[in-house]
Structure formats: structure tokens, C-alpha cells
């Protein structure tokens, strides 16, 4: 059966005319990164065009230019086409020749991109020379249909106890990370990338981090952190910083999806982080207004929903007949003053399979990650959890929900009965157990063991303020003396009866050493 890539390449080839006649237009007007072009009557929406000084050289020679200026056809009008210039717009002037390439905008993809930092056109920006990628993949293509997909049932562990236990993410899922500026959204995504190092190499997802409209210094810092912790060997970074034009920021997430799809089509798992789609929407609004598309709600064009839906629908878990690969999407949205009911946040919430909401108030109280478990949800749920995590995570949400309810009640009553006080202490203790520092992801077997200890009363003798220190000592103890138990959980993905018995013995031994038992 032909693959979707073969079909797309055949469709692109079908654009070529029967005779080798080049189609050339001229720039009628240009400004703000948009060019209006006469003469390209057969241009196709989404086609790449080439701005060229002279018609004397062949199209192949022009494409091999060290710094070619490309455009993307986005408006098809009665007497002209409007094109956005993909970088180098200062070189474009009235009367300049424009050639059809008869190609859909595509970028080079392949294994050689691993460990590299590239721009949205697939060109290296890390100073390490050419990437060597030769396979061209269209940045936009139809998402896989329902028949080609399988149910999401394999976990993608983030290494964050709060997420893996209560808001599990599956391979092929789309999980939104949403919150105000400075609440740790990028940190959650980077921890998820770092945690993949704990996976076996053959099962490890390829990670793609797409930085849209970010400061270059922030992206450089993240790349350095990933390299230092050995994560760049399975990661590709696509960057379109705030300093580049809106069209390049617009295509960046699609370029990241194209890189991920290449690996998904090879039967592998991939994870792509879009950081962030708020800035992506702003770039699209800017570009659309310059293209004279009518503005709608909050000045965004009417197709902004379609823009993000066709991007995020490309995340999928493929059926075994299609190779069984997956593409998991973690889009990030920045809210203003916690307003999740604004236009872009509600759009992306309705497209995705759940959201992780990071709350500024919790962040300011010192909770890390600052997840509001009340409105955070995974619509895939326990289908994307191992049996071990299912077994230990059942009671957590209930205890935290009781804590929120009782803390609200405490504001009106100073005299608490012993049962209420016990429940509040249990909720605060669980909140402390789920707290985790930045860049400290845990393997899921360690997460399962720690949460098992918490829900089975092994930490009840300690106050909430003691939990961070006690948990660190417990993890060190388990690493040192319960390696076989952790390995059994890792390999079987569940806590069997004999494993549970052995784990309880080790936990009793730990409490004896701390002087509690």
C-alpha cells in the first residue's frame, strides 16, 4: 500500500507542466514582508515561489543560490497573487522577477537533524555546518484519517509525579499546557523531554522543541541545558525567534510537525512541543492583516481556529497497518491574568485532548509544578497509564479535592475537629509529595514507589514541611537498597503481589531507620 508521503509526492509531481515552460511573474508592489505579484495565474495556494534578480540562469541554479529569497503563496486574487516573503524581504523590490517552483513548501528532514538547531526552512542556525538531511517533507499535509489511527494506550511519561499520576499523557495525544507568563509552562515541557532519556533507546520518543517568538537567549539556554543533560542526541530544535519575520514564525510549528511526522511514518514515536501558540496566533494575525484578510474577534482572522486545528490534528497514534508510530503534541498557550476564556485559549482547549493548567497563585505560594488539579484534565485518562501508576494514583485527586474544599471552609472556622484536621494534613502532605523541582524528572517506577508510600500511610508520621527532605532520603534509600523491586516495576509495568510485599518490607525498614517504627 502506498504511503501518504508517496501520494503527496505524486500530487506535487502532477503540478509540473507537460512542457518545460517556466512561469514567471513580476512584483507589482511590496512592503511589510508581503509582495503582490502579476503574471502567476497558475500559482497554487501553499506553493513556494522564488524571487530572482535575473532570468538568465536556470531555476536549478537559482535554487542553489547561497541565500535564495523564497515566498509562500497565501492569497489567490482575481488579477494577482499575494505572497509572504520568508526572510530577506529587504531584497524584494518592485519589478523583480518571481518564478514558480511548482513545489509545495517543504523542508529537509531525516535522522541527521537529531542534535541540531534549525530555522523553519530546515536551515542550520547552530554553526555546525549543513545538516545533511535530504528527504523533503511538505510542512502542511492532510492529517491521518480515523481508519489509519489506533487508540491512545501507551503512556508518555513526563517524569513529573503530579502529571503522570493525575493527568496522564499518552503517545499520540494532544495535551495543552496553559497558564500565565512565568508559571513554569516551558519547564514542564522541557522536563518531559529530559525524562525520555530514562526510556530504553529503542522505545525512546524523538523530541522536537519548536520555539516561536521566543528570545534567542532563552532558546540558547534551553539548548545548552538539553545538551548538558544528554537530551540533544534525540532532540531537534526548530527556532523562529521574535527577531525574525511573522511568516517564518507562522510556518515554524508546521515545520516541527513535519519533522515529527517523518519519524512517525518510520514507525517511531515522536513528541513535539509548540512553545507557544499564542505568539504563533499573533504572528498569523499580523501576517493576515497585511494580506488584507478581514479581522474578526480580537482582530484575529476567521480561520485562526482552522490554523491550529489542522496543526494539532496531525498528532496521532497510527494503526499497526500504518507502522504503529505516533506523534504526541504539547502545545503551550500563555494566558493574561488567568483568563482561560479568551479567544485563542478556548480555541486550543476545544481542539486538544485535555489541558494542564498552571496557576499563578499556586506558583507564588511555592508549589512546583503549579498545577491546578481542579481544572486540569486528560481526556485519555487511565488508558494511558501503566497498571502500576493506576494502582497508586486512584486516591490522589480525592484527597486534593477534599483539601481544596476544607481549606475554603477553614476561612470561616477557627475550631477544627480532629477528622477535618486529619484530612487537611493528608491533603497538604500529598501536595508536598507531588511537588518537584525544575529539571528533576523521575523514572515512572520511582514515581510509583514514592506515591505508593504516600497513599499507604508510610509518610503519615511526618508533617507536610518535612516531606521534601524525607522523600529525598526515601528515593536515595530505594535506589540503594530496592533496585530489584524498582526494576520489577519497570519491566512488568505493574506492582504485583510479591513486588508489593517486598516494597512494603523495604518501606518498613526505611521507617525503622528514621526512628518512626
XYZ file of C-alpha atoms in Angstrom:
517
model
C 0.000 0.000 0.000
C 1.386 3.404 -0.948
C 2.260 5.708 1.910
C 0.792 9.186 2.342
C 4.256 10.592 1.514
C 4.253 8.804 -1.863
C 0.783 10.159 -2.601
C 1.799 13.721 -1.741
C 4.949 13.485 -3.859
C 2.830 12.237 -6.769
C 0.430 15.160 -6.292
C 3.351 17.625 -6.237
C 4.795 15.992 -9.370
C 1.397 16.350 -11.062
C 1.769 20.147 -10.815
C 4.631 20.032 -13.333
C 3.509 21.138 -16.824
C 3.788 18.720 -19.732
C 6.295 21.000 -21.439
C 9.246 22.613 -19.734
C 7.954 26.179 -19.835
C 8.821 28.263 -16.780
C 6.158 30.535 -15.352
C 7.465 33.916 -14.292
C 5.735 36.922 -12.762
C 6.812 40.351 -11.578
C 6.457 42.120 -8.272
C 3.744 44.769 -8.578
C 4.061 46.117 -5.037
C 5.875 45.134 -1.869
C 6.002 46.185 1.759
C 5.967 44.780 5.309
C 7.064 41.346 4.107
C 4.175 40.945 1.639
C 4.533 41.067 -2.159
C 1.761 41.454 -4.737
C 2.691 39.595 -7.924
C 1.404 39.846 -11.509
C 1.620 37.031 -14.026
C 1.492 33.882 -11.872
C -2.035 32.922 -12.966
C -1.487 29.195 -12.318
C 0.074 29.557 -8.860
C -1.240 27.155 -6.225
C -2.140 28.006 -2.637
C 0.774 26.998 -0.388
C 3.254 26.909 -3.280
C 6.811 28.116 -2.827
C 7.945 30.853 -5.235
C 11.456 32.176 -5.791
C 12.419 35.846 -6.075
C 15.247 36.205 -8.593
C 17.323 39.100 -9.882
C 17.686 37.732 -13.381
C 16.062 35.261 -15.708
C 19.405 34.460 -17.338
C 20.167 31.492 -15.083
C 18.160 28.276 -14.805
C 15.716 27.596 -11.980
C 18.078 24.912 -10.601
C 20.933 27.446 -10.426
C 18.654 29.987 -8.747
C 17.569 27.407 -6.135
C 21.234 26.639 -5.382
C 21.871 30.306 -4.570
C 23.572 30.517 -1.119
C 20.850 32.887 0.123
C 17.703 32.432 -2.016
C 14.637 34.510 -1.133
C 11.507 32.380 -1.026
C 7.875 33.373 -0.839
C 4.748 31.451 0.137
C 1.558 31.937 -1.898
C -1.293 32.630 0.528
C -3.816 34.824 -1.344
C -5.195 33.961 -4.794
C -6.935 37.066 -6.164
C -8.597 37.869 -9.482
C -5.712 39.751 -11.055
C -2.734 38.902 -8.828
C -1.419 36.674 -6.060
C -0.223 37.859 -2.670
C 2.882 36.209 -1.297
C 4.543 36.427 2.117
C 8.329 36.676 1.955
C 10.127 34.052 4.041
C 13.090 36.131 5.214
C 15.194 38.590 3.229
C 12.219 40.852 2.418
C 14.591 43.826 2.146
C 15.928 42.286 -1.111
C 12.485 42.262 -2.748
C 11.568 45.336 -4.822
C 9.028 46.364 -7.445
C 9.616 44.934 -10.930
C 11.647 41.968 -9.608
C 11.137 38.600 -11.324
C 9.311 35.844 -9.400
C 9.413 32.197 -10.508
C 7.050 29.374 -9.710
C 8.906 26.397 -8.273
C 5.836 24.158 -8.701
C 6.621 22.743 -5.253
C 4.642 22.786 -2.057
C 6.645 24.480 0.694
C 8.777 21.619 2.081
C 11.719 21.276 4.444
C 14.549 18.717 4.576
C 14.029 16.103 7.300
C 15.863 12.992 8.431
C 17.884 11.320 11.178
C 20.722 13.795 10.632
C 18.590 16.571 12.182
C 18.945 14.975 15.644
C 21.013 17.200 17.921
C 20.666 20.188 15.605
C 19.073 23.641 15.839
C 17.387 24.706 12.591
C 15.175 27.527 11.365
C 11.636 26.896 9.990
C 13.088 26.303 6.495
C 15.280 23.479 7.824
C 18.488 25.535 7.557
C 21.005 25.073 10.414
C 21.489 28.016 12.788
C 23.806 26.335 15.319
C 27.066 26.962 13.439
C 27.773 23.233 12.936
C 27.569 23.223 9.141
C 24.989 21.559 6.857
C 22.551 19.097 8.431
C 22.893 16.564 5.619
C 19.101 15.988 5.556
C 17.940 15.294 2.002
C 14.376 13.959 2.284
C 11.930 16.800 1.550
C 8.711 16.736 3.570
C 5.824 19.209 2.999
C 5.239 21.420 6.009
C 1.491 21.018 5.553
C -0.289 17.810 4.643
C -3.650 16.196 5.433
C -3.899 14.589 8.860
C -4.343 10.822 9.001
C -7.961 9.673 8.893
C -9.853 7.741 11.550
C -9.268 4.348 9.874
C -5.494 4.892 9.911
C -5.402 5.579 13.655
C -5.307 3.389 16.742
C -6.460 4.157 20.276
C -4.022 6.001 22.540
C -2.950 3.413 25.123
C 0.803 3.784 25.670
C 1.991 6.272 28.303
C 4.389 9.088 27.571
C 5.934 9.667 30.991
C 6.871 13.254 31.800
C 8.781 12.372 34.972
C 6.506 14.741 36.929
C 4.569 12.899 39.630
C 1.593 15.287 39.526
C 1.110 14.792 35.769
C 1.867 11.086 35.406
C -0.438 10.208 38.315
C -3.408 12.553 37.742
C -3.212 13.958 34.185
C -1.551 11.142 32.215
C -0.356 11.798 28.673
C -0.465 9.043 26.056
C 1.641 8.655 22.923
C -0.412 10.232 20.151
C -2.303 12.592 22.464
C -2.562 16.397 22.300
C -2.237 17.868 25.798
C -2.338 21.637 26.229
C -0.064 23.353 28.767
C -1.722 26.641 29.700
C -1.062 29.399 32.220
C 0.133 32.953 32.765
C 3.600 34.142 31.897
C 6.292 32.834 34.254
C 4.297 29.943 35.756
C 6.617 27.174 34.503
C 4.914 26.073 31.255
C 8.175 25.635 29.328
C 9.751 23.883 32.333
C 7.026 21.187 32.255
C 7.659 20.573 28.538
C 11.455 20.523 28.914
C 11.187 18.094 31.858
C 9.098 15.812 29.623
C 11.897 15.904 27.016
C 14.622 15.270 29.631
C 12.665 12.342 31.085
C 12.714 10.443 27.777
C 16.380 9.699 28.465
C 15.201 7.180 31.087
C 13.351 5.208 28.381
C 15.054 2.294 26.625
C 16.751 3.591 23.466
C 14.569 1.580 21.088
C 11.369 2.877 22.772
C 12.561 6.452 23.313
C 10.477 9.106 21.510
C 12.255 11.562 19.227
C 11.634 15.048 20.667
C 11.090 18.259 18.688
C 11.047 21.603 20.503
C 9.588 24.484 18.466
C 10.353 27.980 19.812
C 8.001 30.579 18.301
C 8.589 34.258 19.052
C 10.905 33.487 21.995
C 14.011 35.416 22.973
C 17.068 33.879 21.348
C 18.881 33.908 24.705
C 16.110 31.767 26.253
C 16.285 29.233 23.410
C 20.099 29.120 23.599
C 19.881 28.465 27.352
C 17.410 25.605 26.803
C 19.590 24.053 24.084
C 22.617 24.245 26.424
C 20.615 22.553 29.210
C 19.419 19.772 26.889
C 22.981 19.234 25.623
C 24.422 19.178 29.148
C 21.942 16.502 30.253
C 22.452 14.363 27.146
C 18.994 15.021 25.690
C 20.086 16.688 22.431
C 21.052 13.285 20.994
C 17.331 12.538 20.491
C 16.073 16.141 20.119
C 15.603 18.595 17.239
C 15.115 22.310 17.981
C 13.228 24.468 15.461
C 13.563 28.155 16.286
C 11.769 31.212 14.918
C 12.752 33.913 17.427
C 10.977 37.222 17.946
C 13.600 38.894 15.738
C 12.508 37.076 12.540
C 9.561 37.950 10.305
C 5.972 36.924 11.042
C 5.835 34.475 8.059
C 8.774 32.473 9.473
C 7.098 32.401 12.907
C 3.892 31.279 11.168
C 5.471 28.243 9.468
C 7.633 27.188 12.457
C 5.087 24.879 14.196
C 4.210 23.275 10.848
C 7.914 22.666 10.228
C 8.179 20.996 13.660
C 5.154 18.809 12.845
C 6.786 17.837 9.513
C 9.956 16.690 11.325
C 7.841 14.675 13.788
C 5.768 13.120 11.004
C 8.911 11.863 9.297
C 9.752 9.786 12.385
C 6.108 8.767 12.927
C 5.984 7.426 9.354
C 9.082 5.328 10.165
C 7.042 3.572 12.881
C 8.741 5.508 15.685
C 7.296 7.675 18.455
C 7.817 11.441 18.414
C 6.991 14.270 20.814
C 6.641 17.849 19.573
C 6.393 20.904 21.860
C 4.926 24.106 20.377
C 6.210 26.972 22.545
C 3.989 28.852 22.186
C 0.836 29.023 20.051
C -0.224 32.401 21.498
C 2.731 34.035 19.743
C 2.021 31.869 16.690
C -1.536 33.235 16.563
C -0.203 36.791 16.926
C 2.210 36.245 14.013
C -0.637 34.863 11.892
C -2.848 37.840 12.776
C -0.091 40.258 11.771
C 0.502 38.419 8.505
C -3.219 38.130 7.710
C -3.910 41.808 8.266
C -1.030 42.675 5.925
C -2.592 40.305 3.373
C -5.830 42.316 3.803
C -7.807 39.420 5.221
C -10.780 40.717 7.247
C -10.260 40.735 11.037
C -12.747 39.122 13.402
C -12.853 38.526 17.164
C -9.905 40.158 18.984
C -8.699 41.220 15.473
C -7.795 37.614 14.578
C -8.868 36.387 11.120
C -11.793 33.968 10.987
C -9.611 30.973 10.098
C -7.402 31.121 13.198
C -9.284 28.111 14.628
C -8.669 26.160 11.412
C -4.990 27.136 11.564
C -4.446 25.483 14.941
C -6.820 22.568 14.341
C -5.054 21.453 11.165
C -1.736 21.711 13.016
C -2.797 19.737 16.102
C -4.854 17.130 14.208
C -1.576 15.861 12.772
C -0.792 14.343 16.184
C -1.848 10.693 16.021
C -1.255 7.134 17.140
C -1.104 5.111 13.930
C -2.614 1.668 13.455
C -0.277 -1.359 13.158
C -1.028 -1.460 9.416
C 0.423 2.048 9.128
C 3.529 1.165 11.132
C 2.251 1.929 14.638
C 4.204 5.188 15.025
C 2.904 8.156 16.993
C 3.194 11.922 17.198
C 2.372 13.490 20.583
C 1.745 17.247 20.728
C 2.284 19.501 23.751
C 1.066 22.945 22.645
C 1.665 25.822 25.075
C -0.689 28.799 25.461
C 0.012 31.900 27.525
C -2.986 33.474 29.270
C -3.431 37.025 30.511
C -4.311 37.241 34.229
C -5.556 33.648 34.195
C -8.210 34.339 31.540
C -8.748 30.886 30.016
C -11.975 32.114 28.371
C -10.158 34.377 25.883
C -10.382 33.567 22.161
C -7.132 31.684 21.483
C -7.111 29.695 24.794
C -10.721 28.470 24.261
C -9.913 27.547 20.664
C -6.945 25.377 21.607
C -8.702 23.880 24.665
C -11.503 22.688 22.371
C -9.020 21.161 19.879
C -6.816 19.289 22.369
C -7.414 16.140 24.447
C -7.019 17.864 27.797
C -5.089 20.632 29.496
C -2.555 21.135 32.264
C -3.436 24.461 33.887
C -0.613 26.174 35.767
C -1.933 28.762 38.212
C -0.032 31.925 39.141
C -1.348 31.905 42.756
C -0.080 28.359 43.340
C 3.251 29.269 41.734
C 3.604 32.286 44.031
C 2.881 30.041 47.042
C 5.896 27.928 46.067
C 4.072 24.927 44.587
C 6.124 23.372 41.759
C 4.764 22.460 39.276
C 1.919 24.899 39.953
C -0.817 22.607 38.605
C -4.439 23.367 39.441
C -5.821 19.815 39.549
C -9.393 21.130 39.632
C -9.485 22.280 36.005
C -6.583 20.237 34.639
C -7.732 17.097 32.843
C -6.601 14.374 30.464
C -9.392 13.130 28.204
C -7.400 9.971 27.506
C -7.145 9.310 31.240
C -6.066 5.980 32.693
C -5.942 4.393 29.216
C -2.504 5.993 29.011
C -1.278 4.759 32.385
C 0.651 1.668 33.383
C -1.051 -0.715 35.825
C 1.478 0.342 38.466
C 0.512 4.010 38.200
C -3.214 3.218 38.056
C -2.901 1.259 41.297
C -1.238 4.075 43.250
C -2.924 7.159 41.769
C -6.576 6.392 42.472
C -6.901 8.246 45.799
C -4.787 11.300 44.963
C -7.385 13.501 43.260
C -9.920 12.766 46.000
C -7.513 13.844 48.760
C -6.575 17.042 46.913
C -10.233 17.847 46.155
C -11.079 17.402 49.843
C -8.174 19.696 50.744
C -9.458 22.497 48.479
C -12.969 22.175 49.896
C -11.833 22.105 53.528
C -9.357 24.981 53.072
C -12.243 27.107 51.797
C -14.259 26.045 54.863
C -11.335 26.898 57.188
C -11.649 30.582 56.288
C -14.919 30.721 58.254
C -13.986 28.493 61.196
C -11.001 28.543 63.528
C -12.033 25.463 65.556
C -11.455 22.257 63.603
C -12.470 18.758 64.723
C -9.770 16.031 64.613
C -11.173 14.323 61.470
C -11.186 17.579 59.468
C -7.655 18.360 60.649
C -6.524 14.856 59.632
C -7.957 15.300 56.130
C -6.344 18.704 55.709
C -2.965 17.310 56.837
C -3.339 14.381 54.433
C -4.103 16.756 51.534
C -1.162 19.030 52.361
C 1.133 16.020 52.706
C 0.051 14.733 49.285
C 0.575 18.193 47.767
C 4.115 18.162 49.188
C 4.737 14.653 47.782
C 3.667 15.800 44.297
C 5.922 18.886 44.442
C 9.021 18.603 42.267
C 11.931 20.863 41.371
C 12.726 22.007 37.850
C 14.799 19.641 35.699
C 14.324 16.798 38.193
C 12.131 14.291 36.304
C 11.794 10.850 37.895
C 11.543 7.441 36.190
C 7.978 6.148 36.463
C 8.971 3.193 38.684
C 10.377 5.644 41.268
C 7.249 7.819 40.967
C 5.081 4.742 41.575
C 7.092 3.686 44.647
C 7.027 7.167 46.236
C 3.283 7.635 45.650
C 2.666 4.083 46.948
C 4.415 5.059 50.183
C 2.333 8.260 50.455
C -1.114 6.729 49.892
C -0.439 3.730 52.143
C 0.376 5.792 55.225
C 4.154 5.395 55.278
C 4.649 9.172 55.363
C 1.804 9.991 57.802
C 4.216 10.416 60.720
C 5.827 13.426 59.042
C 4.486 16.958 58.749
C 3.945 18.492 55.270
C 7.014 20.715 55.778
C 9.193 17.613 56.396
C 8.078 15.755 53.258
C 10.648 17.175 50.749
C 13.595 16.056 52.908
C 12.003 12.700 53.815
C 11.125 11.979 50.177
C 14.689 12.721 49.038
C 16.017 10.282 51.657
C 13.393 7.696 50.660
C 14.371 7.904 46.963
C 18.034 7.541 47.874
C 17.189 4.513 50.066
C 15.119 2.843 47.313
C 17.847 3.464 44.729
C 20.431 1.914 47.001
C 18.534 -0.996 48.558
C 15.471 -1.718 46.421
C 16.930 -1.739 42.906
C 15.440 -5.169 42.179
C 11.951 -4.011 43.186
C 12.184 -0.893 41.008
C 13.438 -2.988 38.082
C 10.494 -5.408 38.519
C 8.043 -2.472 38.383
C 9.818 -1.030 35.337
C 9.775 -4.299 33.383
C 6.286 -5.531 34.313
C 4.687 -2.027 34.361
C 2.695 -3.127 37.418
C 3.043 -3.722 41.157
C 2.353 -7.433 41.529
C 1.519 -9.085 44.838
C 5.057 -10.292 45.529
C 6.505 -6.928 44.440
C 4.115 -5.096 46.770
C 5.070 -7.353 49.664
C 8.777 -6.711 49.070
C 8.178 -2.963 48.691
C 6.267 -2.809 51.994
C 9.148 -4.583 53.749
C 11.623 -2.026 52.374
C 9.375 0.868 53.403
C 9.082 -0.563 56.938
C 12.886 -0.841 57.026
C 13.181 2.790 55.925
C 10.835 3.973 58.690
C 12.785 1.911 61.254
C 15.986 3.680 60.241
C 14.343 7.080 60.573
C 13.204 6.147 64.087
C 9.464 6.232 63.322
C 8.976 2.452 63.695
